[in-house]
PDB file of C-alpha atoms in Angstrom:
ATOM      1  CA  UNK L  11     119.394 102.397 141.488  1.00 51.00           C
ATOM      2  CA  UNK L  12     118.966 101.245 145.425  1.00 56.00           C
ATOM      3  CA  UNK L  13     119.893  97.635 144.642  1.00 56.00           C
ATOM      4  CA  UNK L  14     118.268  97.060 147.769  1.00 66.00           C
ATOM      5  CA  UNK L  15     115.239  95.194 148.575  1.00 76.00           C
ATOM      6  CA  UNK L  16     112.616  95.034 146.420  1.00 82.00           C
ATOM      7  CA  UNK L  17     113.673  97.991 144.491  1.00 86.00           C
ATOM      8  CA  UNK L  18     113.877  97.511 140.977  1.00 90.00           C
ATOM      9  CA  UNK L  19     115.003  99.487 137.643  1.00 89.00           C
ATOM     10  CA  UNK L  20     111.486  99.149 136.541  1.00 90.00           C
ATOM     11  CA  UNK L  21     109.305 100.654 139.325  1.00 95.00           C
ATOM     12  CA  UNK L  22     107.561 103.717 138.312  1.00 95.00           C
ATOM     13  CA  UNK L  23     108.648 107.308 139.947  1.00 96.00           C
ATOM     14  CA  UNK L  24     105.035 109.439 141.875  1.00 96.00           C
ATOM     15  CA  UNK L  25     105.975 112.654 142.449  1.00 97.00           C
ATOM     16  CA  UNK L  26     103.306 115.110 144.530  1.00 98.00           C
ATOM     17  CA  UNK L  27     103.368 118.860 144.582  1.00 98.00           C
ATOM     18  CA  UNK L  28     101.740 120.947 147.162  1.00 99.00           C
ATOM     19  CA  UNK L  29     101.409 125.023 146.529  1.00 99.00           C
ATOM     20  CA  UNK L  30     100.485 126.477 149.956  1.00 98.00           C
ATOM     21  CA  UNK L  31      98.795 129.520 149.110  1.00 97.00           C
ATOM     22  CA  UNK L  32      96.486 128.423 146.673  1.00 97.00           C
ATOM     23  CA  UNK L  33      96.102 124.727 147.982  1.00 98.00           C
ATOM     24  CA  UNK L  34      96.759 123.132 144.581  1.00 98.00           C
ATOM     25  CA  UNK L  35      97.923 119.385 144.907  1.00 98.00           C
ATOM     26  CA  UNK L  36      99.399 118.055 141.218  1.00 98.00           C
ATOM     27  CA  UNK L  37     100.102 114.437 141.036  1.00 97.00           C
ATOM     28  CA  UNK L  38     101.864 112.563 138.471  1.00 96.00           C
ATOM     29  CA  UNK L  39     101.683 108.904 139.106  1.00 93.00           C
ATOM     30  CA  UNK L  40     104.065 108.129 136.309  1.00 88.00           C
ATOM     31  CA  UNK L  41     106.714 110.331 136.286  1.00 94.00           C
ATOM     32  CA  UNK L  42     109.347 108.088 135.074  1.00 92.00           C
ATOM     33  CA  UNK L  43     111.064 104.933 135.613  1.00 92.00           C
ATOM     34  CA  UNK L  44     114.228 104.458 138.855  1.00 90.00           C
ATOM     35  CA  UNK L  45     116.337 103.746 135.842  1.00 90.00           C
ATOM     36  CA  UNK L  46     115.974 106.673 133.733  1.00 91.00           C
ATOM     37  CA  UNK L  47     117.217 109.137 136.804  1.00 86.00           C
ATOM     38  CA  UNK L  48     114.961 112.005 135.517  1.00 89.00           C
ATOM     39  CA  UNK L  49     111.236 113.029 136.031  1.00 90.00           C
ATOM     40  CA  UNK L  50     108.924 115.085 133.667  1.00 88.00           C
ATOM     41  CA  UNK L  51     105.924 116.589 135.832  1.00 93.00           C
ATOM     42  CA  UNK L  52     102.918 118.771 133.989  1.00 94.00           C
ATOM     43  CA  UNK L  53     101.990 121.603 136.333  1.00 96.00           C
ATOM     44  CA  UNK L  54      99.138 123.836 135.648  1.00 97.00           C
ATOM     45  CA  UNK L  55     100.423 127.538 134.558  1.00 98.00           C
ATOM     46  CA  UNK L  56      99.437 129.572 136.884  1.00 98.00           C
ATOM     47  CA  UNK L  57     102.259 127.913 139.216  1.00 98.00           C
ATOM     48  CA  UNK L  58     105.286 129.538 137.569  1.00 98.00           C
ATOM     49  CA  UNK L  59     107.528 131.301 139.757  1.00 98.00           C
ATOM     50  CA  UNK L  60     105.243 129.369 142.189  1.00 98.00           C
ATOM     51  CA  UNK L  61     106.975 127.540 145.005  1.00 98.00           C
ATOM     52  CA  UNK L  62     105.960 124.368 145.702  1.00 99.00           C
ATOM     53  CA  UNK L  63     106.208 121.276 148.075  1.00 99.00           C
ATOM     54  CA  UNK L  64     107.732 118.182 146.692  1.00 98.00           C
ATOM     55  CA  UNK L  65     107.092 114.546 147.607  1.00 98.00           C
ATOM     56  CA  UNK L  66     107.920 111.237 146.031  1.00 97.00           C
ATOM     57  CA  UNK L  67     107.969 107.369 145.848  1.00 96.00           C
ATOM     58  CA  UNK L  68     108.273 104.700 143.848  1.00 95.00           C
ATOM     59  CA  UNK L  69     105.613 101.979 142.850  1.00 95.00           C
ATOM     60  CA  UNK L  70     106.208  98.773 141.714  1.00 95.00           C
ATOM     61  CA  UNK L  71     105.448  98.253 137.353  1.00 91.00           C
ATOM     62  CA  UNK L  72     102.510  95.955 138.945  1.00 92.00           C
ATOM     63  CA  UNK L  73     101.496  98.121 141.015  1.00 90.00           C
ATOM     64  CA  UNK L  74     101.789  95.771 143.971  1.00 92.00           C
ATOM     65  CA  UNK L  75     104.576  96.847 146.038  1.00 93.00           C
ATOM     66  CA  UNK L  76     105.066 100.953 147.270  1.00 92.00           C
ATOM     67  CA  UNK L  77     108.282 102.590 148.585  1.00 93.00           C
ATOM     68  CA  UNK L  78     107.748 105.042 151.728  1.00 93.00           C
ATOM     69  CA  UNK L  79     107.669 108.246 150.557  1.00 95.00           C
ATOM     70  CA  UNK L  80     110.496 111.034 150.706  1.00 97.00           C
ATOM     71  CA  UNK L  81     110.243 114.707 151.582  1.00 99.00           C
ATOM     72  CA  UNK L  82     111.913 116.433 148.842  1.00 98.00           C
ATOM     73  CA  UNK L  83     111.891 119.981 149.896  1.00 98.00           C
ATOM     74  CA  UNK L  84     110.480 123.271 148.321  1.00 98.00           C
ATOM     75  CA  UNK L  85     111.234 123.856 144.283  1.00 98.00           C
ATOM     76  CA  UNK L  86     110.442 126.562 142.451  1.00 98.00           C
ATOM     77  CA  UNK L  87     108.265 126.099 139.287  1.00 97.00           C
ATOM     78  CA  UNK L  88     109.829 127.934 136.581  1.00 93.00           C
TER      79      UNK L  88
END
């Protein structure tokens, strides 16, 4: 965890994936928590072997405070 600023081990984890080719935008806008260091994401299927654009932030628990958001690069969905 940042430590810094408002960040803390609560806030929840968005993560946003962009495929290019067919235009398909999956958001999960609870991916986790900062202090569990690991994200789950449900993509549809026909993604596998799919590459994908990543973004992410995190959100305050209430909702009331957002981080900027982070390029993540390209992942492959397996």
């Amino acid at each position: 965890n940042s430590a810094q600023g408002d960040a803390k081990t609560t806030d929840k984890l968005v993560i946003v994936l962009y495929e290019e080719t067919t235009k398909t935008v999956v958001q999960s806008l609870d991916a986790g928590m900062r202090n569990q260091g690991t994200a789950n994401v449900v993509v549809p299927a026909f993604l596998t072997g799919r590459s994908v654009h990543v973004w992410a932030t995190f959100v305050a628990s209430n909702d009331k405070l957002y981080a900027t958001s982070q390029y993540l690069g390209t992942v492959v969905i397996a």
